[in-house]
Amino acid sequence: MGKCSCCSPAKPVIITYGKYSYENGNYYLGNLLNNTPHGKGILYLKNNEIKYDGDFVNGKKEGNGKYFYEDKEMFVMENNKKFYFMKGDFYTGQWRNDYMNGQGIIYLNNGKIKYKGDFVDDKFEGYGQYNFESGGYYIGQFLNDLQHGNGKLYDKNGNIMIEGNFINDHLDGNGKIYNPNGEYFIGQFKEGKIHGKGKSYTKNGDIFLKVNILIIKKKELENIILKTVFMELYLLQIIKCMVEVKYI
């Protein structure tokens, strides 16, 4: 009588411990499955420095792990300039299919957190907090490493400066700007500029100015762009730069 193949016992998965060498001189020490990194292990550079310490699945980083940056290996845009990650900076968090995917934290080599939040394929995407060199920070939605969606910008003392909808690092749609003296502006924005209707309020919540800003001369544009780094130009100073302000 023949034996049913479906009843045959599954072959045991044999995990071994050993070394796996890469063509570029880097090497791995840890758990292996079929001579491939699988399980817990450490990836070393050819100079014996640790590059990654964590989980692997079928030769790829997957699970939880810690990744160490090289000088200028990666960068993000900050205040229209490239912010490079340097030697000693590292990421710790979740991985999938060899990429940072899920929740994680990037630490700088001075111990400070640069970013904490969601990642998709090595990029900030989802909800997170990004800390600027100035000491200020942004909390909100990200897409493709950019502030994108609802978010808030704070100064280094934790005071809220701007809140609203962001598109590609610029306030776009409805937003609110706070003046340090307690006054604030609520209105419409486009590509980081006041565009459309808005109202200025005193710190007590009383309206003291209504505007409808639609036309701005090109040469004045640079003076009123609201960058996603903390502004030194607040609402009253901004309005003085406007060429056409329609009072309602």
PDB file of C-alpha atoms in Angstrom, residues 28-244:
ATOM      1  CA  TYR A  28      27.691  38.517   8.245  1.00  0.00           C
ATOM      2  CA  LEU A  29      27.897  36.554  11.480  1.00  0.00           C
ATOM      3  CA  GLY A  30      24.771  34.966  12.882  1.00  0.00           C
ATOM      4  CA  ASN A  31      22.000  32.508  12.186  1.00  0.00           C
ATOM      5  CA  LEU A  32      21.901  30.881   8.742  1.00  0.00           C
ATOM      6  CA  LEU A  33      19.271  28.973   6.833  1.00  0.00           C
ATOM      7  CA  ASN A  34      20.557  27.169   3.748  1.00  0.00           C
ATOM      8  CA  ASN A  35      23.775  29.184   4.087  1.00  0.00           C
ATOM      9  CA  THR A  36      21.776  32.456   3.918  1.00  0.00           C
ATOM     10  CA  PRO A  37      21.409  35.053   6.733  1.00  0.00           C
ATOM     11  CA  HIS A  38      18.167  34.169   8.513  1.00  0.00           C
ATOM     12  CA  GLY A  39      17.372  35.032  12.113  1.00  0.00           C
ATOM     13  CA  LYS A  40      19.512  37.103  14.451  1.00  0.00           C
ATOM     14  CA  GLY A  41      22.819  38.373  13.124  1.00  0.00           C
ATOM     15  CA  ILE A  42      25.266  41.191  12.569  1.00  0.00           C
ATOM     16  CA  LEU A  43      26.378  42.621   9.233  1.00  0.00           C
ATOM     17  CA  TYR A  44      29.955  43.918   9.264  1.00  0.00           C
ATOM     18  CA  LEU A  45      31.777  46.148   6.801  1.00  0.00           C
ATOM     19  CA  LYS A  46      35.035  44.834   5.437  1.00  0.00           C
ATOM     20  CA  ASN A  47      36.890  47.047   7.952  1.00  0.00           C
ATOM     21  CA  ASN A  48      35.090  45.088  10.740  1.00  0.00           C
ATOM     22  CA  GLU A  49      32.766  47.953  11.716  1.00  0.00           C
ATOM     23  CA  ILE A  50      29.143  47.008  12.431  1.00  0.00           C
ATOM     24  CA  LYS A  51      26.704  48.123   9.718  1.00  0.00           C
ATOM     25  CA  TYR A  52      23.518  46.406  10.906  1.00  0.00           C
ATOM     26  CA  ASP A  53      22.588  44.426  13.989  1.00  0.00           C
ATOM     27  CA  GLY A  54      19.208  42.723  13.993  1.00  0.00           C
ATOM     28  CA  ASP A  55      16.818  40.364  12.266  1.00  0.00           C
ATOM     29  CA  PHE A  56      17.159  38.802   8.818  1.00  0.00           C
ATOM     30  CA  VAL A  57      14.750  36.778   6.679  1.00  0.00           C
ATOM     31  CA  ASN A  58      16.122  34.955   3.640  1.00  0.00           C
ATOM     32  CA  GLY A  59      19.143  37.231   3.406  1.00  0.00           C
ATOM     33  CA  LYS A  60      17.247  40.518   3.836  1.00  0.00           C
ATOM     34  CA  LYS A  61      16.840  42.836   6.813  1.00  0.00           C
ATOM     35  CA  GLU A  62      13.390  42.128   8.215  1.00  0.00           C
ATOM     36  CA  GLY A  63      11.972  42.449  11.696  1.00  0.00           C
ATOM     37  CA  ASN A  64      13.766  44.754  14.131  1.00  0.00           C
ATOM     38  CA  GLY A  65      17.278  46.060  13.791  1.00  0.00           C
ATOM     39  CA  LYS A  66      19.802  48.816  14.246  1.00  0.00           C
ATOM     40  CA  TYR A  67      21.460  50.389  11.193  1.00  0.00           C
ATOM     41  CA  PHE A  68      24.580  52.571  11.366  1.00  0.00           C
ATOM     42  CA  TYR A  69      25.133  55.372   8.830  1.00  0.00           C
ATOM     43  CA  GLU A  70      28.353  56.238   7.067  1.00  0.00           C
ATOM     44  CA  ASP A  71      29.390  59.873   6.477  1.00  0.00           C
ATOM     45  CA  LYS A  72      26.952  61.527   4.051  1.00  0.00           C
ATOM     46  CA  GLU A  73      25.354  58.194   3.213  1.00  0.00           C
ATOM     47  CA  MET A  74      21.867  59.715   3.196  1.00  0.00           C
ATOM     48  CA  PHE A  75      20.304  63.157   3.495  1.00  0.00           C
ATOM     49  CA  VAL A  76      16.990  64.942   3.959  1.00  0.00           C
ATOM     50  CA  MET A  77      16.089  68.495   2.985  1.00  0.00           C
ATOM     51  CA  GLU A  78      15.985  70.999   5.842  1.00  0.00           C
ATOM     52  CA  ASN A  79      15.492  74.734   5.281  1.00  0.00           C
ATOM     53  CA  ASN A  80      16.168  74.207   1.559  1.00  0.00           C
ATOM     54  CA  LYS A  81      19.551  72.648   2.368  1.00  0.00           C
ATOM     55  CA  LYS A  82      20.710  69.053   2.526  1.00  0.00           C
ATOM     56  CA  PHE A  83      21.058  67.642   6.024  1.00  0.00           C
ATOM     57  CA  TYR A  84      23.428  64.682   5.821  1.00  0.00           C
ATOM     58  CA  PHE A  85      23.511  61.793   8.238  1.00  0.00           C
ATOM     59  CA  MET A  86      27.038  61.231   9.482  1.00  0.00           C
ATOM     60  CA  LYS A  87      29.125  58.458  10.982  1.00  0.00           C
ATOM     61  CA  GLY A  88      27.782  57.588  14.410  1.00  0.00           C
ATOM     62  CA  ASP A  89      24.173  58.406  13.513  1.00  0.00           C
ATOM     63  CA  PHE A  90      21.920  55.367  13.503  1.00  0.00           C
ATOM     64  CA  TYR A  91      18.407  54.089  12.930  1.00  0.00           C
ATOM     65  CA  THR A  92      16.686  51.632  15.212  1.00  0.00           C
ATOM     66  CA  GLY A  93      13.302  50.172  14.437  1.00  0.00           C
ATOM     67  CA  GLN A  94      11.322  47.968  12.114  1.00  0.00           C
ATOM     68  CA  TRP A  95      12.385  46.550   8.740  1.00  0.00           C
ATOM     69  CA  ARG A  96      10.694  44.801   5.851  1.00  0.00           C
ATOM     70  CA  ASN A  97      12.225  43.518   2.615  1.00  0.00           C
ATOM     71  CA  ASP A  98      15.611  45.162   3.322  1.00  0.00           C
ATOM     72  CA  TYR A  99      14.098  48.636   3.922  1.00  0.00           C
ATOM     73  CA  MET A 100      13.122  50.694   6.950  1.00  0.00           C
ATOM     74  CA  ASN A 101       9.411  49.982   7.132  1.00  0.00           C
ATOM     75  CA  GLY A 102       7.199  50.610  10.131  1.00  0.00           C
ATOM     76  CA  GLN A 103       8.072  52.587  13.237  1.00  0.00           C
ATOM     77  CA  GLY A 104      11.592  53.708  14.010  1.00  0.00           C
ATOM     78  CA  ILE A 105      13.891  56.370  15.402  1.00  0.00           C
ATOM     79  CA  ILE A 106      16.950  58.074  13.912  1.00  0.00           C
ATOM     80  CA  TYR A 107      19.507  59.164  16.509  1.00  0.00           C
ATOM     81  CA  LEU A 108      22.366  61.563  15.832  1.00  0.00           C
ATOM     82  CA  ASN A 109      25.851  60.809  17.122  1.00  0.00           C
ATOM     83  CA  ASN A 110      25.324  63.340  19.935  1.00  0.00           C
ATOM     84  CA  GLY A 111      22.447  61.233  21.280  1.00  0.00           C
ATOM     85  CA  LYS A 112      19.680  63.563  20.113  1.00  0.00           C
ATOM     86  CA  ILE A 113      16.678  62.243  18.184  1.00  0.00           C
ATOM     87  CA  LYS A 114      16.429  63.531  14.623  1.00  0.00           C
ATOM     88  CA  TYR A 115      13.233  61.759  13.621  1.00  0.00           C
ATOM     89  CA  LYS A 116      10.781  59.490  15.381  1.00  0.00           C
ATOM     90  CA  GLY A 117       7.824  58.013  13.574  1.00  0.00           C
ATOM     91  CA  ASP A 118       6.678  56.011  10.588  1.00  0.00           C
ATOM     92  CA  PHE A 119       8.833  54.853   7.667  1.00  0.00           C
ATOM     93  CA  VAL A 120       8.002  53.431   4.246  1.00  0.00           C
ATOM     94  CA  ASP A 121      10.895  52.083   2.139  1.00  0.00           C
ATOM     95  CA  ASP A 122      13.570  54.147   3.961  1.00  0.00           C
ATOM     96  CA  LYS A 123      11.565  57.405   3.847  1.00  0.00           C
ATOM     97  CA  PHE A 124       9.578  59.375   6.414  1.00  0.00           C
ATOM     98  CA  GLU A 125       5.990  58.495   5.616  1.00  0.00           C
ATOM     99  CA  GLY A 126       2.985  58.507   7.891  1.00  0.00           C
ATOM    100  CA  TYR A 127       3.045  60.236  11.270  1.00  0.00           C
ATOM    101  CA  GLY A 128       6.185  61.460  12.990  1.00  0.00           C
ATOM    102  CA  GLN A 129       8.261  64.150  14.643  1.00  0.00           C
ATOM    103  CA  TYR A 130      11.233  65.781  12.917  1.00  0.00           C
ATOM    104  CA  ASN A 131      13.639  67.893  14.973  1.00  0.00           C
ATOM    105  CA  PHE A 132      15.418  70.818  13.298  1.00  0.00           C
ATOM    106  CA  GLU A 133      18.981  71.916  13.977  1.00  0.00           C
ATOM    107  CA  SER A 134      17.547  75.192  15.287  1.00  0.00           C
ATOM    108  CA  GLY A 135      15.880  73.327  18.136  1.00  0.00           C
ATOM    109  CA  GLY A 136      12.391  73.661  16.715  1.00  0.00           C
ATOM    110  CA  TYR A 137      10.401  70.688  15.518  1.00  0.00           C
ATOM    111  CA  TYR A 138       7.515  69.528  13.339  1.00  0.00           C
ATOM    112  CA  ILE A 139       4.873  67.010  14.404  1.00  0.00           C
ATOM    113  CA  GLY A 140       2.451  65.654  11.856  1.00  0.00           C
ATOM    114  CA  GLN A 141       2.064  63.796   8.596  1.00  0.00           C
ATOM    115  CA  PHE A 142       4.902  62.983   6.165  1.00  0.00           C
ATOM    116  CA  LEU A 143       5.092  61.716   2.596  1.00  0.00           C
ATOM    117  CA  ASN A 144       8.332  60.883   0.761  1.00  0.00           C
ATOM    118  CA  ASP A 145      10.483  62.573   3.450  1.00  0.00           C
ATOM    119  CA  LEU A 146       8.428  65.804   3.244  1.00  0.00           C
ATOM    120  CA  GLN A 147       5.927  67.446   5.576  1.00  0.00           C
ATOM    121  CA  HIS A 148       2.704  66.489   3.856  1.00  0.00           C
ATOM    122  CA  GLY A 149      -0.734  66.515   5.463  1.00  0.00           C
ATOM    123  CA  ASN A 150      -1.858  67.938   8.790  1.00  0.00           C
ATOM    124  CA  GLY A 151       0.958  69.155  10.981  1.00  0.00           C
ATOM    125  CA  LYS A 152       2.274  71.665  13.489  1.00  0.00           C
ATOM    126  CA  LEU A 153       5.571  73.530  13.730  1.00  0.00           C
ATOM    127  CA  TYR A 154       7.017  74.478  17.127  1.00  0.00           C
ATOM    128  CA  ASP A 155       9.916  76.674  18.183  1.00  0.00           C
ATOM    129  CA  LYS A 156      12.745  75.426  20.403  1.00  0.00           C
ATOM    130  CA  ASN A 157      10.789  76.382  23.517  1.00  0.00           C
ATOM    131  CA  GLY A 158       7.808  74.271  22.529  1.00  0.00           C
ATOM    132  CA  ASN A 159       5.629  77.202  21.460  1.00  0.00           C
ATOM    133  CA  ILE A 160       3.435  76.452  18.458  1.00  0.00           C
ATOM    134  CA  MET A 161       4.290  78.628  15.431  1.00  0.00           C
ATOM    135  CA  ILE A 162       2.307  77.250  12.502  1.00  0.00           C
ATOM    136  CA  GLU A 163      -0.391  74.632  12.096  1.00  0.00           C
ATOM    137  CA  GLY A 164      -2.464  73.470   9.172  1.00  0.00           C
ATOM    138  CA  ASN A 165      -2.257  71.449   6.003  1.00  0.00           C
ATOM    139  CA  PHE A 166       1.155  70.969   4.399  1.00  0.00           C
ATOM    140  CA  ILE A 167       2.004  69.910   0.854  1.00  0.00           C
ATOM    141  CA  ASN A 168       5.655  69.180  -0.009  1.00  0.00           C
ATOM    142  CA  ASP A 169       7.021  71.053   3.022  1.00  0.00           C
ATOM    143  CA  HIS A 170       4.820  74.138   2.452  1.00  0.00           C
ATOM    144  CA  LEU A 171       1.657  75.309   4.146  1.00  0.00           C
ATOM    145  CA  ASP A 172      -1.078  74.775   1.568  1.00  0.00           C
ATOM    146  CA  GLY A 173      -4.811  75.042   2.208  1.00  0.00           C
ATOM    147  CA  ASN A 174      -6.121  76.162   5.574  1.00  0.00           C
ATOM    148  CA  GLY A 175      -3.591  77.217   8.160  1.00  0.00           C
ATOM    149  CA  LYS A 176      -2.895  79.207  11.278  1.00  0.00           C
ATOM    150  CA  ILE A 177       0.131  81.381  12.113  1.00  0.00           C
ATOM    151  CA  TYR A 178       0.946  82.422  15.665  1.00  0.00           C
ATOM    152  CA  ASN A 179       2.617  85.707  16.621  1.00  0.00           C
ATOM    153  CA  PRO A 180       4.777  85.605  19.782  1.00  0.00           C
ATOM    154  CA  ASN A 181       2.710  88.470  21.242  1.00  0.00           C
ATOM    155  CA  GLY A 182      -0.365  86.245  21.284  1.00  0.00           C
ATOM    156  CA  GLU A 183      -1.975  87.436  18.069  1.00  0.00           C
ATOM    157  CA  TYR A 184      -2.691  84.901  15.357  1.00  0.00           C
ATOM    158  CA  PHE A 185      -3.866  84.651  11.760  1.00  0.00           C
ATOM    159  CA  ILE A 186      -6.245  82.052  10.340  1.00  0.00           C
ATOM    160  CA  GLY A 187      -6.627  81.829   6.604  1.00  0.00           C
ATOM    161  CA  GLN A 188      -5.847  80.256   3.287  1.00  0.00           C
ATOM    162  CA  PHE A 189      -2.407  79.435   1.910  1.00  0.00           C
ATOM    163  CA  LYS A 190      -0.933  78.216  -1.349  1.00  0.00           C
ATOM    164  CA  GLU A 191       2.604  76.849  -1.772  1.00  0.00           C
ATOM    165  CA  GLY A 192       3.677  78.426   1.505  1.00  0.00           C
ATOM    166  CA  LYS A 193       2.200  81.862   0.796  1.00  0.00           C
ATOM    167  CA  ILE A 194      -0.860  83.600   2.203  1.00  0.00           C
ATOM    168  CA  HIS A 195      -3.385  83.258  -0.599  1.00  0.00           C
ATOM    169  CA  GLY A 196      -7.073  84.027  -0.301  1.00  0.00           C
ATOM    170  CA  LYS A 197      -9.150  85.057   2.675  1.00  0.00           C
ATOM    171  CA  GLY A 198      -7.913  85.364   6.215  1.00  0.00           C
ATOM    172  CA  LYS A 199      -8.540  86.982   9.567  1.00  0.00           C
ATOM    173  CA  SER A 200      -6.190  88.336  12.208  1.00  0.00           C
ATOM    174  CA  TYR A 201      -7.089  87.923  15.856  1.00  0.00           C
ATOM    175  CA  THR A 202      -5.897  89.484  19.095  1.00  0.00           C
ATOM    176  CA  LYS A 203      -4.689  87.197  21.859  1.00  0.00           C
ATOM    177  CA  ASN A 204      -8.171  87.517  23.347  1.00  0.00           C
ATOM    178  CA  GLY A 205      -9.754  86.135  20.177  1.00  0.00           C
ATOM    179  CA  ASP A 206     -11.118  89.434  18.829  1.00  0.00           C
ATOM    180  CA  ILE A 207     -10.888  90.009  15.070  1.00  0.00           C
ATOM    181  CA  PHE A 208      -8.896  93.122  14.247  1.00  0.00           C
ATOM    182  CA  LEU A 209      -8.248  92.647  10.524  1.00  0.00           C
ATOM    183  CA  LYS A 210      -9.880  90.811   7.608  1.00  0.00           C
ATOM    184  CA  VAL A 211      -8.022  90.476   4.327  1.00  0.00           C
ATOM    185  CA  ASN A 212      -8.387  88.892   0.923  1.00  0.00           C
ATOM    186  CA  ILE A 213      -4.949  88.555  -0.626  1.00  0.00           C
ATOM    187  CA  LEU A 214      -4.929  87.327  -4.203  1.00  0.00           C
ATOM    188  CA  ILE A 215      -2.337  89.305  -6.182  1.00  0.00           C
ATOM    189  CA  ILE A 216       1.298  89.776  -5.172  1.00  0.00           C
ATOM    190  CA  LYS A 217       4.074  91.216  -7.314  1.00  0.00           C
ATOM    191  CA  LYS A 218       6.822  88.743  -8.111  1.00  0.00           C
ATOM    192  CA  LYS A 219       9.644  90.853  -6.634  1.00  0.00           C
ATOM    193  CA  GLU A 220       7.841  90.913  -3.272  1.00  0.00           C
ATOM    194  CA  LEU A 221       7.213  87.186  -3.245  1.00  0.00           C
ATOM    195  CA  GLU A 222      10.488  86.228  -1.585  1.00  0.00           C
ATOM    196  CA  ASN A 223       9.676  88.436   1.387  1.00  0.00           C
ATOM    197  CA  ILE A 224       6.477  86.634   2.241  1.00  0.00           C
ATOM    198  CA  ILE A 225       7.167  82.963   1.528  1.00  0.00           C
ATOM    199  CA  LEU A 226       6.418  81.033   4.683  1.00  0.00           C
ATOM    200  CA  LYS A 227       9.098  78.384   4.843  1.00  0.00           C
ATOM    201  CA  THR A 228       8.671  75.423   7.125  1.00  0.00           C
ATOM    202  CA  VAL A 229      11.517  76.599   9.268  1.00  0.00           C
ATOM    203  CA  PHE A 230      10.643  79.066  11.977  1.00  0.00           C
ATOM    204  CA  MET A 231       9.750  82.436  10.619  1.00  0.00           C
ATOM    205  CA  GLU A 232      11.116  85.752  11.759  1.00  0.00           C
ATOM    206  CA  LEU A 233       8.405  87.479   9.689  1.00  0.00           C
ATOM    207  CA  TYR A 234       5.031  87.357  11.383  1.00  0.00           C
ATOM    208  CA  LEU A 235       1.630  88.384  10.153  1.00  0.00           C
ATOM    209  CA  LEU A 236       1.816  92.160  10.583  1.00  0.00           C
ATOM    210  CA  GLN A 237       5.266  92.289   9.015  1.00  0.00           C
ATOM    211  CA  ILE A 238       4.066  90.063   6.186  1.00  0.00           C
ATOM    212  CA  ILE A 239       1.077  92.268   5.433  1.00  0.00           C
ATOM    213  CA  LYS A 240       3.343  95.324   5.130  1.00  0.00           C
ATOM    214  CA  CYS A 241       5.106  93.537   2.260  1.00  0.00           C
ATOM    215  CA  MET A 242       1.904  92.935   0.336  1.00  0.00           C
ATOM    216  CA  VAL A 243       1.308  94.913  -2.824  1.00  0.00           C
ATOM    217  CA  GLU A 244      -2.421  94.351  -2.996  1.00  0.00           C
TER     218      GLU A 244
END
